[in-house]
Short mmCIF file of C-alpha atoms in Angstrom, two decimals:
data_model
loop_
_atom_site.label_atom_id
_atom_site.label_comp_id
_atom_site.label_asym_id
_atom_site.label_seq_id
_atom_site.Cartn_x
_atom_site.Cartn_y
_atom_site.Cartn_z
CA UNK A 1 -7.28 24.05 -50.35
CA UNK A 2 -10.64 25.59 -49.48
CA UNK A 3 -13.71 23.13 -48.10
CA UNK A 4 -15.61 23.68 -51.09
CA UNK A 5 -12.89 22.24 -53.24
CA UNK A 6 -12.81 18.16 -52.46
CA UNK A 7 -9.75 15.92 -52.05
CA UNK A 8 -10.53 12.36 -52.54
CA UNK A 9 -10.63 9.59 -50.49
CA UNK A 10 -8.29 7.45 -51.44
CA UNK A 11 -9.63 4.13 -50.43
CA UNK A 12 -13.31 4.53 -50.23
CA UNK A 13 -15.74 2.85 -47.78
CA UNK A 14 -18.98 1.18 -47.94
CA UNK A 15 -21.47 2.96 -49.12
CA UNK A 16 -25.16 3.32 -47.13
CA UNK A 17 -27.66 3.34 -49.42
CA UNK A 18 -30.26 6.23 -48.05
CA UNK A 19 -27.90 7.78 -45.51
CA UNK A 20 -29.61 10.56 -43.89
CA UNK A 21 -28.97 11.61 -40.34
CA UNK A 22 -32.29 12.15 -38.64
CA UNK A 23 -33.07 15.93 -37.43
CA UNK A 24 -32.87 15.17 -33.69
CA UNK A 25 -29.77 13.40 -34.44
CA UNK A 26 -28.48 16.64 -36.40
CA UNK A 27 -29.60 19.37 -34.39
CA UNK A 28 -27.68 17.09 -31.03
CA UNK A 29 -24.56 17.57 -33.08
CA UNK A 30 -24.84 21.24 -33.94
CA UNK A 31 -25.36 21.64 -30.26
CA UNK A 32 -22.04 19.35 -29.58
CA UNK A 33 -20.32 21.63 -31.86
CA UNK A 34 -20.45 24.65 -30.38
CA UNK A 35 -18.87 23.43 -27.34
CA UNK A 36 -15.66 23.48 -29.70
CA UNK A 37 -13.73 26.63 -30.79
CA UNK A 38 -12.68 25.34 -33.71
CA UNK A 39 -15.54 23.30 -35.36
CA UNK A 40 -12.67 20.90 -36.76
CA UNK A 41 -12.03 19.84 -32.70
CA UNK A 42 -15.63 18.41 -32.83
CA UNK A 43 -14.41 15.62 -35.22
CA UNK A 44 -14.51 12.66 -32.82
CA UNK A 45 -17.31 13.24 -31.05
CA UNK A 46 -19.37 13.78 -33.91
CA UNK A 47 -18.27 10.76 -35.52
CA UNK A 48 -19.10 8.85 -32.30
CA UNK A 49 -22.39 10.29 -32.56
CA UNK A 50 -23.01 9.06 -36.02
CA UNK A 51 -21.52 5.39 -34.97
CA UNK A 52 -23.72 5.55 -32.30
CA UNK A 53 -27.03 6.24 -34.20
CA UNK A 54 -26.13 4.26 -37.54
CA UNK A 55 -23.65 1.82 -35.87
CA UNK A 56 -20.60 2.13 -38.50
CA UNK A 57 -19.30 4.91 -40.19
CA UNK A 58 -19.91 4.64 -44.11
CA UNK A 59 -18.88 6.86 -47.22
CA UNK A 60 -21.86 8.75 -46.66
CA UNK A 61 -21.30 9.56 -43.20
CA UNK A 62 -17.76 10.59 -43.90
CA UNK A 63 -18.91 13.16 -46.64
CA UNK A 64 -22.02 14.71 -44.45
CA UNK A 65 -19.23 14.77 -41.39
CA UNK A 66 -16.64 16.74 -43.31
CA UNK A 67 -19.47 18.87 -44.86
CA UNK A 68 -20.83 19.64 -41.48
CA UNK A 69 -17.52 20.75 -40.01
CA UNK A 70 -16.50 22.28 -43.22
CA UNK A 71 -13.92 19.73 -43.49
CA UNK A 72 -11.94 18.27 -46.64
CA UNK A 73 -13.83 14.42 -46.56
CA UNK A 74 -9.98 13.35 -45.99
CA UNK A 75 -9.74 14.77 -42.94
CA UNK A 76 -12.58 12.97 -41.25
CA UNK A 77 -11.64 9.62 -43.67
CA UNK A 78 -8.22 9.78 -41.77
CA UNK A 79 -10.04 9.67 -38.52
CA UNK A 80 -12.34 6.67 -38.98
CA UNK A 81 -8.82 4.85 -40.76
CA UNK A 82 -6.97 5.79 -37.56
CA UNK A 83 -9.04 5.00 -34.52
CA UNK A 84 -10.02 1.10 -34.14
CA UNK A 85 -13.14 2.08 -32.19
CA UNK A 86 -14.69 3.21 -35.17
CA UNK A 87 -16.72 0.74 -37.51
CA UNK A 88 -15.90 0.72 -41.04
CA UNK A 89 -18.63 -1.80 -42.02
CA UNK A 90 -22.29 -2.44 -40.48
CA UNK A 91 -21.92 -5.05 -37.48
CA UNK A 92 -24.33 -7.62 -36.20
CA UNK A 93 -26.59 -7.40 -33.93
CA UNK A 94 -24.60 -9.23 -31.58
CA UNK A 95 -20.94 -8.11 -31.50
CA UNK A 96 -18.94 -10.82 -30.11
CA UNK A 97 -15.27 -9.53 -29.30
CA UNK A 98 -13.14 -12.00 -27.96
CA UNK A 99 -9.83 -10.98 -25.76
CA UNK A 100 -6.11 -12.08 -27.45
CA UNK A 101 -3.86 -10.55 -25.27
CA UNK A 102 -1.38 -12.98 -23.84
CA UNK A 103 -3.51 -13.85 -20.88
CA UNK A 104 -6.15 -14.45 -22.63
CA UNK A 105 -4.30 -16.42 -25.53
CA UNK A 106 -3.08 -18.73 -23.39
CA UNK A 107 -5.86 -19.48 -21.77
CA UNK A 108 -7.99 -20.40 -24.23
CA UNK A 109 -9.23 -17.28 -26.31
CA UNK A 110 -7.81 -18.45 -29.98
CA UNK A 111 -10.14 -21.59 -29.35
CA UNK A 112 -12.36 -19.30 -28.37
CA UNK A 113 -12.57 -17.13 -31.53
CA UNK A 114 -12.23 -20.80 -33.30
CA UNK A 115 -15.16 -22.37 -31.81
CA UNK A 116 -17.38 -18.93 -32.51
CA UNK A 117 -16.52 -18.97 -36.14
CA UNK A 118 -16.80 -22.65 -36.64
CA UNK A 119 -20.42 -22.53 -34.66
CA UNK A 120 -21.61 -19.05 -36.77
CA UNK A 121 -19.86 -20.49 -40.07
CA UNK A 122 -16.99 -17.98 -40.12
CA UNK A 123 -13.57 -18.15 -41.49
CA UNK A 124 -11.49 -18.48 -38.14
CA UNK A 125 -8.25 -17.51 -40.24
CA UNK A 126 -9.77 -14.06 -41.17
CA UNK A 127 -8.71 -11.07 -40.33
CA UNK A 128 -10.49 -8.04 -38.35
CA UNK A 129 -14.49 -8.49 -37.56
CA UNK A 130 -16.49 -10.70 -39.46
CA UNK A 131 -20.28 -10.94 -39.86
CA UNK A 132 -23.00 -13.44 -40.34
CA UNK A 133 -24.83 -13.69 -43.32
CA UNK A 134 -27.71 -13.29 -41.59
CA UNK A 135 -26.52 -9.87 -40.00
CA UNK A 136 -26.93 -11.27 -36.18
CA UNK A 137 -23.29 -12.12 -35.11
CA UNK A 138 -20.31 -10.71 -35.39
CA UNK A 139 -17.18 -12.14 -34.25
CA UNK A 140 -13.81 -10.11 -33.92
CA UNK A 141 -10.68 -10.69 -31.80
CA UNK A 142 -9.69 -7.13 -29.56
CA UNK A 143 -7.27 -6.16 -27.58
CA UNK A 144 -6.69 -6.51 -23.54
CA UNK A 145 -10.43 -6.32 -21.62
CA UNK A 146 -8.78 -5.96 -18.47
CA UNK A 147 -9.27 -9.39 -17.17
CA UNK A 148 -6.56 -11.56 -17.51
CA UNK A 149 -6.69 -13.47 -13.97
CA UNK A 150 -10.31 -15.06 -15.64
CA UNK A 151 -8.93 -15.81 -18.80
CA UNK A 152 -10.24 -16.07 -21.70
CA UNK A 153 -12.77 -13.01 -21.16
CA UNK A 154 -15.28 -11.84 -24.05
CA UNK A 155 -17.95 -9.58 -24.34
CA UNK A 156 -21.15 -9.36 -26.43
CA UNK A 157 -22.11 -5.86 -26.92
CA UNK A 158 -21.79 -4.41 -23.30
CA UNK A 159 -21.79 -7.86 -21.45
CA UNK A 160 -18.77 -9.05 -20.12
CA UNK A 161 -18.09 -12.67 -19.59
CA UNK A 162 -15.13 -14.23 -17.77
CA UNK A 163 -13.45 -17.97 -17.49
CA UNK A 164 -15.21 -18.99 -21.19
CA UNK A 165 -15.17 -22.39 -21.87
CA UNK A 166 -17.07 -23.85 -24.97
CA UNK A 167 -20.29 -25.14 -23.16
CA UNK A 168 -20.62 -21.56 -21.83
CA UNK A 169 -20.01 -20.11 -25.34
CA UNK A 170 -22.82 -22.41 -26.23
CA UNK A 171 -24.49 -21.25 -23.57
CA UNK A 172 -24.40 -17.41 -24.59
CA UNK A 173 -24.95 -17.68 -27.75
CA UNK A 174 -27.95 -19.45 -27.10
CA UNK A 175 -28.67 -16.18 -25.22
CA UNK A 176 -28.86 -13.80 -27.96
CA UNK A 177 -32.58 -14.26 -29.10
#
């Protein structure tokens, strides 16, 4: 199939009213390209880019992505389905991603996620990352953050936070102006 013919995605994702990537943004990525032989090998990194700048990946991005590396959208839709770092849906302002590894689960982090959601009027029972109404928080259980001897461990954005108890979840969110 040739890039000018287009394969469905089969599950689309949100859509972004008024996507557009800014020209700074766009010629960055034209220069990231050409560090690849194969413009195809530029697929993460421009997609990081993109999450970076818009901070989730929508339908939009997918189609200017595949587009721009003269891609099939599929291609690039397979990506973003694939990798966990990348957001399918627009995130708060505060990302709250609480550790449930087993060090972490035993030490407190499913109360944890409980007591965020209960606090930010979540569903605790929900799967994957949830957001506020209000677009501030959003709450999401990950994977191992490399401190299980100060379990339970969370971050918000790029803060890191060890031996969380409720008052100190209080005390963070209270934090996040």
């Amino acid at each position: 199939m040739t890039p000018s013919a287009t394969t469905p995605i089969p599950n689309p994702l949100q859509h972004q009213n008024g996507f557009a990537v800014p020209a700074a943004l766009e010629s960055a990525i034209d220069e990231l390209i050409t560090h690849y032989l194969v413009k195809r090998s530029a697929s993460l990194m421009v997609l990081h880019a993109i999450q970076e700048q818009f901070g989730w990946i929508s339908q939009e991005a997918i189609e200017w992505t595949a587009r721009k590396l003269e891609l099939q959208p599929i291609n690039v839709y397979k990506l973003v389905t694939f990798y966990p770092m990348f957001r399918q849906q627009p995130m708060g302002k505060y990302q709250i991603k609480i550790c449930r590894t087993l060090s972490c689960a035993l030490g407190g982090g499913y109360e944890l996620h409980k007591h965020f959601c209960e606090k930010l009027g979540l569903d605790r029972h929900k799967h994957g990352p949830q957001t506020t109404k209000d677009g501030k928080f959003t709450v999401e259980f990950v994977e191992c953050l490399a401190s299980c001897g100060t379990a339970p461990v969370m971050m918000v954005n790029d803060d890191f936070h060890e031996d969380v108890s409720h008052k100190k979840a209080d005390e963070i969110l209270g934090d996040c102006k």
